[in-house]
Amino acid sequence: VEFLAEDEMTNIIPNVRMDALNMICGDFGPFRPQIPVKVPLWLAIALKKRGKCRIQPPDWMAVERLTQVLDSEREAPREFEPLPFHYVEISRLLFDYARDDIPDIYLVRSLIEDIRDVRFHKVETGLELINSRNHGMKLKNLSAMEVNLVRPFMVRAFQAFDKHDYGDQVLDGNSQPTSSDRGKRIIKDKEGNELVPKFKAHHRGMILSERKECHEEIQKLLKGGFIQESNSPWSCATFYVNKRSEQLRQKKRLVVDYKPLNKFISAVQHPILTKDDLLSRIKGSKVYSKFDLKSGFWQIFLRPEDSYKTAFVVPGGQYEWKKWFVSPTKMEVFKDEIDFLGIKIKDGSIEMQKHVVSKIQEFPDELKEKEQLQRFLGCVNYVAGFYKNIAADRILLNKRLKKNAPAWSQEMTEAVKRIKKQVLELPRMSLPGQGQKVIECDASDLYWGAVLKEKMPNGKEKVCRYASGSFQGFETEIPFYA
């Protein structure tokens, strides 16, 4: 949703002299080095990517201002501090593309996340009050994300008015559900019968061992009251997956393919934190807990009247869900170390798990097939933050993915060998804490590299992350001075 904020105006500090840019949306510039100029955020990011400017963070992103906003939000349970309508989206764009231009970025990120969480809670609390006490409430200074929280409530309110005005009037019986119909009302024909989406799954078949395992799992779910036999006209297929998590517990996982059903429901949009965001929240921690939400959608509450829509088929029967399910057995509580998203976390530091390293070692030294090379580079990208100066070897292999790519060469084979050897020696990294941050940079005519370190109170430095890349196009012509 960040694109919603791309037209917001922001200040940039040009690094080069440029004439005015004549755009359909307006004229911007001229640009003079070190003289601030206001441009749309999308243009600021485009110039930033080309090394032609720095982006000035807006005044409201200053640590002092954010601290004041957070304190005010906590003190006033029914009021919202004025912030830009797209403050969440603006901050995400700046975090992604202008990290080096934001002073105290980790503190700024943490403050904005706290402000967002407090405001979200206030919105949800306000809606609960309206539901429980039947009175109105003013919610001023809401942002786009917070308005999105109110939207389901407003839809229900309009549905209530609609039902009051039109009673049980139904849609045209000849129509099919569209995106505008989803989540609004049941679609019925002229006789009052509900129209059913035209999908009815047939089971794809299972090998004998999976059939036995499936039968045992279905009986367990029936006995636990989680599912029941179904004659629903809706049904989706099932199959087993056997990924690494399933291999570790030595048990395959039964999955329902709900893609056909998903076409008839409206998704609830919610921002998901990245791995780096999650890791930044546990800096300084020494005791960890992890809860495994087994079987994905089983964590969702289910209304009884919607049970028939969840029908699925297995060898020998059709069933539907009755209630939600959560397994408390797959959790790790108060541990000194845990495995999380391919990373081992211990004592405020992180290292790659062995299975990630082993996966890279399984690839052959010659990767002549494009898809195979893409999978290899995908695995390598996952460990890039632990790998010093990976850019040269990675960029050499990237040439094979371009149009009119060169033939596989011995040089590329040697690059794969170097990567596989280096991956075996990946260091343990520290999570950035409260210590003084040190960034060491280096560059050649073609490549650049950087190391993020943290200086501890005892004077020692710990490595937090590596980064490297290559200069592209006009960047190779820009002079750099040490």
XYZ file of C-alpha atoms in Angstrom:
482
model
C 0.000 0.000 0.000
C 3.031 2.321 0.024
C 2.092 3.605 -3.441
C -0.723 5.580 -1.779
C 1.886 7.934 -0.314
C 4.070 8.390 -3.397
C 2.450 11.721 -4.316
C 3.144 13.259 -0.903
C 5.528 16.223 -1.167
C 8.914 16.054 0.545
C 12.170 18.020 0.595
C 15.354 16.760 -1.029
C 18.939 18.058 -0.972
C 20.352 17.691 -4.520
C 23.913 16.430 -4.945
C 24.192 17.605 -8.551
C 23.048 20.519 -10.686
C 20.041 19.767 -12.902
C 17.526 21.731 -14.935
C 13.851 21.731 -14.022
C 11.932 18.521 -14.705
C 8.716 18.999 -16.665
C 6.275 16.275 -15.633
C 2.621 15.650 -16.417
C 1.876 16.224 -12.745
C 3.835 19.507 -12.660
C 7.248 21.152 -12.970
C 9.905 20.504 -10.332
C 13.248 22.205 -9.932
C 15.629 23.568 -11.022
C 17.978 21.618 -8.775
C 21.120 23.139 -7.262
C 23.573 21.285 -4.986
C 22.826 21.616 -1.263
C 19.721 23.795 -1.846
C 16.502 22.124 -0.611
C 13.665 21.686 -3.097
C 10.209 20.148 -2.656
C 9.231 17.232 -4.933
C 6.781 14.286 -4.813
C 8.014 11.338 -2.786
C 8.135 9.067 -5.856
C 10.483 11.512 -7.611
C 12.609 11.893 -4.486
C 13.058 8.116 -4.324
C 13.903 7.903 -8.036
C 16.597 10.589 -7.674
C 17.858 8.999 -4.464
C 18.306 5.638 -6.206
C 20.473 7.371 -8.810
C 22.634 9.035 -6.186
C 21.476 12.517 -7.177
C 20.018 13.663 -3.865
C 19.473 13.111 -0.177
C 15.940 13.002 1.207
C 15.128 15.294 4.119
C 12.989 13.409 6.650
C 9.827 15.382 7.487
C 9.770 17.313 10.761
C 7.262 14.914 12.302
C 9.847 12.077 12.016
C 12.228 13.771 14.465
C 12.825 11.706 17.611
C 11.692 14.564 19.870
C 8.436 15.035 17.958
C 7.675 11.290 17.823
C 8.364 10.943 21.547
C 5.953 13.797 22.233
C 3.302 12.225 19.978
C 3.671 8.824 21.663
C 3.307 10.339 25.144
C 0.221 12.303 24.064
C -1.353 9.248 22.416
C -0.935 7.236 25.603
C -2.308 9.992 27.838
C -5.449 10.698 25.763
C -7.441 7.475 25.175
C -10.066 9.251 23.018
C -7.909 11.685 21.038
C -5.410 11.298 18.204
C -2.389 13.495 17.610
C -2.272 15.121 14.144
C -0.001 13.136 11.832
C 0.087 12.896 8.015
C -2.784 10.807 6.646
C -0.228 8.392 5.168
C 2.357 8.546 7.963
C 2.734 4.737 8.039
C 3.228 4.468 4.271
C 5.608 7.469 4.139
C 7.783 6.046 6.903
C 7.949 2.639 5.198
C 9.116 4.199 1.933
C 11.777 6.244 3.711
C 12.925 3.230 5.734
C 13.268 1.230 2.519
C 14.946 3.826 0.296
C 16.458 6.541 2.517
C 17.722 4.735 5.599
C 21.010 6.629 5.497
C 19.191 9.979 5.539
C 17.238 9.319 8.758
C 19.065 10.110 12.028
C 18.569 7.466 14.738
C 16.638 5.282 12.282
C 16.196 2.350 14.661
C 14.771 4.599 17.372
C 12.557 6.385 14.829
C 11.270 3.051 13.502
C 10.543 1.810 17.017
C 8.691 5.012 17.970
C 6.540 4.942 14.827
C 5.662 1.287 15.413
C 4.696 2.070 19.017
C 2.583 5.049 17.902
C 0.872 2.919 15.273
C 0.113 0.151 17.793
C -1.307 2.616 20.344
C -3.492 4.326 17.735
C -4.720 0.999 16.345
C -5.691 -0.071 19.855
C -7.562 3.197 20.439
C -9.516 2.775 17.195
C -10.476 -0.803 18.044
C -11.451 0.213 21.587
C -13.602 3.035 20.224
C -15.447 0.666 17.901
C -16.080 -1.729 20.778
C -17.626 1.134 22.761
C -19.943 1.961 19.870
C -20.993 -1.680 19.593
C -21.587 -2.097 23.325
C -23.165 1.253 24.240
C -24.853 2.299 21.010
C -23.447 5.803 21.046
C -21.338 7.825 18.678
C -17.716 8.800 18.952
C -15.469 11.271 17.132
C -12.187 9.924 15.824
C -10.190 12.874 14.525
C -6.753 12.831 12.859
C -6.980 9.201 11.714
C -4.431 7.964 9.191
C -5.130 5.766 6.159
C -4.208 2.587 8.039
C -6.488 3.517 10.934
C -9.370 4.362 8.601
C -8.895 0.865 7.179
C -9.621 -0.524 10.651
C -12.909 1.394 10.753
C -13.989 0.233 7.281
C -15.412 -3.201 8.298
C -17.502 -1.483 10.987
C -18.833 1.011 8.440
C -19.668 -1.794 6.005
C -21.708 -3.533 8.698
C -23.453 -0.255 9.504
C -24.388 0.338 5.858
C -25.568 -3.260 5.588
C -27.870 -2.635 8.538
C -29.327 0.446 6.812
C -29.608 -1.536 3.580
C -31.481 -4.332 5.311
C -33.767 -1.812 7.010
C -34.599 -0.132 3.680
C -34.826 -3.164 1.421
C -35.465 -6.098 3.740
C -34.459 -9.422 2.204
C -34.260 -8.142 -1.376
C -31.700 -10.229 -3.270
C -29.392 -9.785 -6.197
C -30.249 -10.818 -9.737
C -30.402 -14.590 -9.901
C -28.533 -14.651 -13.198
C -25.488 -12.828 -11.808
C -22.314 -14.309 -10.443
C -20.367 -12.955 -7.456
C -17.981 -10.120 -8.321
C -15.294 -8.383 -6.298
C -17.813 -5.711 -5.295
C -20.222 -8.390 -3.972
C -17.724 -10.234 -1.814
C -18.321 -10.005 1.896
C -21.536 -7.961 1.472
C -24.431 -10.412 1.383
C -25.462 -13.911 0.427
C -26.344 -14.132 -3.264
C -29.698 -15.817 -3.876
C -31.856 -16.640 -6.844
C -35.483 -15.506 -7.254
C -36.759 -18.464 -5.226
C -34.554 -17.515 -2.291
C -32.016 -20.297 -2.804
C -28.397 -19.379 -2.308
C -26.318 -19.409 -5.459
C -23.297 -21.648 -5.190
C -19.948 -20.871 -6.841
C -19.272 -23.351 -9.592
C -16.498 -25.384 -8.004
C -16.739 -28.882 -6.640
C -13.459 -30.629 -5.927
C -12.610 -34.234 -6.672
C -9.800 -35.758 -4.708
C -6.496 -35.993 -6.537
C -5.527 -39.302 -4.957
C -2.952 -40.303 -2.333
C -0.365 -43.026 -1.987
C -1.218 -45.835 0.434
C 0.852 -44.475 3.349
C -0.745 -41.020 2.992
C -4.238 -42.545 2.846
C -3.606 -44.275 6.163
C -2.180 -41.113 7.720
C -5.097 -39.062 6.390
C -7.661 -41.484 7.830
C -6.010 -41.285 11.270
C -5.888 -37.489 11.167
C -9.527 -37.180 10.092
C -10.615 -39.494 12.923
C -8.622 -37.401 15.389
C -10.274 -34.183 14.178
C -13.730 -35.781 14.286
C -13.162 -37.041 17.814
C -11.939 -33.614 18.900
C -15.030 -31.942 17.474
C -13.069 -29.787 15.038
C -14.731 -31.100 11.872
C -17.940 -32.866 10.893
C -19.194 -34.792 7.880
C -20.510 -32.484 5.184
C -22.897 -32.526 2.239
C -22.036 -28.943 1.291
C -22.188 -28.007 -2.409
C -18.859 -26.220 -1.863
C -15.706 -28.338 -1.595
C -11.945 -27.976 -2.030
C -9.196 -30.533 -2.565
C -6.569 -31.656 -0.038
C -2.974 -32.808 -0.295
C 0.071 -33.422 1.899
C 3.217 -31.275 2.139
C 6.547 -32.451 3.488
C 8.782 -29.396 3.890
C 11.594 -28.998 6.394
C 9.333 -28.260 9.384
C 7.349 -31.419 8.613
C 10.544 -33.423 8.174
C 11.790 -32.282 11.592
C 8.644 -33.498 13.321
C 8.607 -36.575 11.039
C 5.003 -36.034 10.069
C 3.536 -34.675 6.848
C 0.979 -31.867 7.025
C -2.492 -32.069 5.510
C -3.313 -28.939 3.490
C -6.638 -27.814 2.026
C -6.373 -25.974 -1.297
C -8.782 -23.096 -0.693
C -7.845 -21.135 -3.815
C -11.313 -21.615 -5.400
C -13.004 -20.388 -2.206
C -10.651 -17.411 -1.902
C -12.074 -15.982 -5.131
C -15.368 -15.365 -3.312
C -14.077 -13.718 -0.145
C -12.544 -10.329 0.570
C -9.080 -10.347 2.089
C -8.311 -8.478 5.304
C -5.189 -6.453 4.592
C -2.652 -6.298 7.420
C 0.994 -5.210 7.250
C 3.367 -8.082 7.976
C 6.713 -7.282 9.575
C 9.876 -8.308 7.762
C 12.484 -10.589 9.281
C 14.777 -7.616 9.998
C 11.919 -5.759 11.713
C 11.235 -8.743 13.955
C 14.899 -9.246 14.814
C 15.321 -5.550 15.674
C 12.645 -5.954 18.357
C 14.580 -8.578 20.336
C 17.900 -6.743 20.561
C 19.426 -7.196 24.004
C 17.202 -10.167 24.838
C 18.657 -13.330 26.354
C 15.539 -15.447 26.965
C 13.256 -16.365 24.055
C 9.872 -17.987 23.458
C 8.385 -19.239 20.201
C 4.846 -20.411 19.422
C 4.180 -22.525 16.345
C 0.756 -21.739 14.864
C 0.314 -25.197 13.412
C -1.725 -25.682 10.257
C -2.161 -22.038 9.279
C -5.852 -21.243 8.876
C -6.766 -23.420 11.877
C -5.991 -20.336 14.005
C -8.984 -18.414 12.579
C -12.312 -18.149 14.384
C -15.167 -19.600 12.339
C -18.816 -18.585 12.467
C -21.139 -21.648 12.561
C -23.168 -20.354 9.612
C -20.003 -20.324 7.480
C -18.914 -23.895 8.253
C -20.319 -25.360 5.042
C -18.113 -23.040 2.983
C -14.972 -24.697 4.397
C -15.851 -28.161 3.073
C -12.970 -30.294 1.797
C -12.630 -33.756 0.316
C -10.290 -36.585 1.263
C -10.244 -40.208 0.130
C -13.480 -41.661 1.403
C -15.389 -38.569 2.492
C -16.192 -34.864 2.622
C -15.920 -32.788 5.805
C -16.252 -29.203 7.007
C -14.786 -27.273 9.934
C -16.811 -26.620 13.080
C -14.455 -24.561 15.215
C -10.935 -23.227 15.396
C -7.953 -25.247 16.514
C -4.618 -24.428 18.102
C -1.957 -26.844 19.264
C -0.115 -25.860 22.472
C 2.370 -28.699 22.050
C 4.550 -26.965 19.448
C 6.014 -24.137 21.494
C 9.342 -23.243 23.047
C 9.172 -21.096 26.170
C 11.966 -19.402 28.153
C 14.779 -20.785 26.004
C 18.389 -19.603 25.837
C 18.293 -20.059 22.059
C 15.683 -20.630 19.358
C 15.559 -21.238 15.612
C 13.551 -18.666 13.680
C 13.177 -18.198 9.893
C 16.406 -20.028 9.132
C 18.363 -18.166 11.825
C 19.606 -19.376 15.212
C 19.144 -16.687 17.880
C 21.191 -16.819 21.073
C 22.410 -14.271 23.632
C 21.668 -11.227 21.468
C 23.383 -12.645 18.407
C 22.334 -14.532 15.276
C 23.816 -17.117 12.925
C 22.518 -19.057 9.944
C 21.018 -22.462 10.631
C 22.855 -25.466 9.253
C 20.047 -26.536 6.928
C 20.339 -23.225 5.017
C 24.065 -23.776 4.569
C 23.497 -27.404 3.571
C 20.930 -26.351 0.969
C 23.531 -24.177 -0.760
C 26.092 -26.990 -0.664
C 23.668 -29.326 -2.463
C 23.831 -27.309 -5.696
C 26.341 -28.465 -8.340
C 29.298 -26.244 -9.240
C 27.938 -25.729 -12.761
C 24.492 -24.121 -12.861
C 23.735 -23.911 -16.555
C 19.942 -24.054 -16.195
C 18.378 -20.640 -15.541
C 15.836 -21.902 -12.983
C 18.526 -23.770 -11.069
C 20.758 -20.680 -10.974
C 17.826 -18.559 -9.766
C 17.211 -20.966 -6.882
C 20.899 -20.911 -5.984
C 21.076 -17.104 -5.979
C 17.879 -16.972 -3.926
C 19.554 -19.071 -1.231
C 22.711 -16.944 -1.452
C 20.709 -13.724 -1.046
C 19.312 -15.134 2.195
C 22.814 -15.276 3.720
C 24.139 -12.067 2.119
C 24.111 -10.110 5.387
C 26.536 -12.662 6.890
C 28.828 -12.779 3.836
C 31.567 -10.165 3.445
C 32.054 -8.795 -0.109
C 29.690 -11.227 -1.810
C 28.849 -8.760 -4.593
C 31.609 -9.653 -7.076
C 30.752 -13.366 -7.259
C 26.997 -12.818 -7.121
C 26.986 -10.184 -9.872
C 29.120 -12.386 -12.114
C 26.471 -15.112 -11.854
C 23.638 -12.605 -12.342
C 24.881 -12.035 -15.890
C 23.566 -15.496 -16.764
C 20.013 -14.348 -15.967
C 20.003 -11.456 -18.433
C 18.785 -11.437 -21.996
C 21.439 -12.690 -24.441
C 23.368 -14.066 -21.470
C 26.968 -15.215 -21.954
C 27.752 -18.920 -21.968
C 28.647 -20.610 -18.715
C 32.368 -20.178 -18.077
C 35.038 -21.617 -15.834
C 35.120 -18.259 -14.063
C 31.472 -18.733 -13.092
C 32.188 -22.245 -11.842
C 34.959 -20.863 -9.639
C 32.561 -18.198 -8.323
C 30.077 -20.896 -7.263
C 32.880 -22.819 -5.544
C 34.022 -19.695 -3.665
C 30.489 -18.967 -2.492
C 29.944 -22.541 -1.298
C 33.259 -22.493 0.555
C 32.629 -19.109 2.181
C 29.118 -20.108 3.270
C 30.659 -22.872 5.396
C 32.469 -20.196 7.420
C 29.689 -17.644 7.976
C 30.286 -15.740 11.243
C 27.897 -15.147 14.115
C 26.475 -11.611 14.022
C 25.376 -9.323 16.857
C 21.965 -7.702 16.903
C 22.381 -3.896 17.045
C 21.762 -2.667 20.583
C 22.300 0.590 22.457
C 26.029 0.851 21.770
C 27.710 3.315 19.416
C 27.271 2.318 15.758
C 30.261 2.267 13.424
C 29.987 1.932 9.639
C 33.098 1.060 7.640
C 32.875 1.564 3.874
C 35.130 0.735 0.969
C 34.797 0.957 -2.804
C 36.608 0.230 -6.053
C 35.779 1.308 -9.597
C 33.112 -1.407 -9.878
C 32.095 -2.536 -6.387
C 31.325 -1.181 -2.925
C 31.253 -2.808 0.492
C 30.228 -1.871 4.020
C 30.276 -3.289 7.541
C 27.957 -2.256 10.380
C 29.618 -2.611 13.773
C 28.656 -1.777 17.333
C 31.173 -0.400 19.804
C 30.619 -1.872 23.247
C 31.272 -0.054 26.572
C 34.489 -2.067 27.011
C 35.808 -0.689 23.710
C 35.387 -3.896 21.718
C 33.566 -3.854 18.387
C 31.039 -6.465 17.298
C 30.049 -7.050 13.662
C 26.294 -6.630 13.075
C 25.891 -6.909 9.299
C 27.728 -6.942 5.974
C 26.564 -5.271 2.767
C 28.055 -5.082 -0.723
C 27.045 -4.315 -4.281
C 28.171 -2.970 -7.635
C 27.963 0.423 -9.310
C 25.546 0.552 -12.224
C 25.512 2.711 -15.354
C 26.254 6.373 -14.647
C 27.315 5.513 -11.069
C 30.672 4.305 -12.396
C 31.324 7.851 -13.654
C 30.683 9.636 -10.350
C 33.951 10.636 -8.602
C 34.371 9.474 -5.003
C 36.749 10.967 -2.500
C 38.006 9.365 0.680
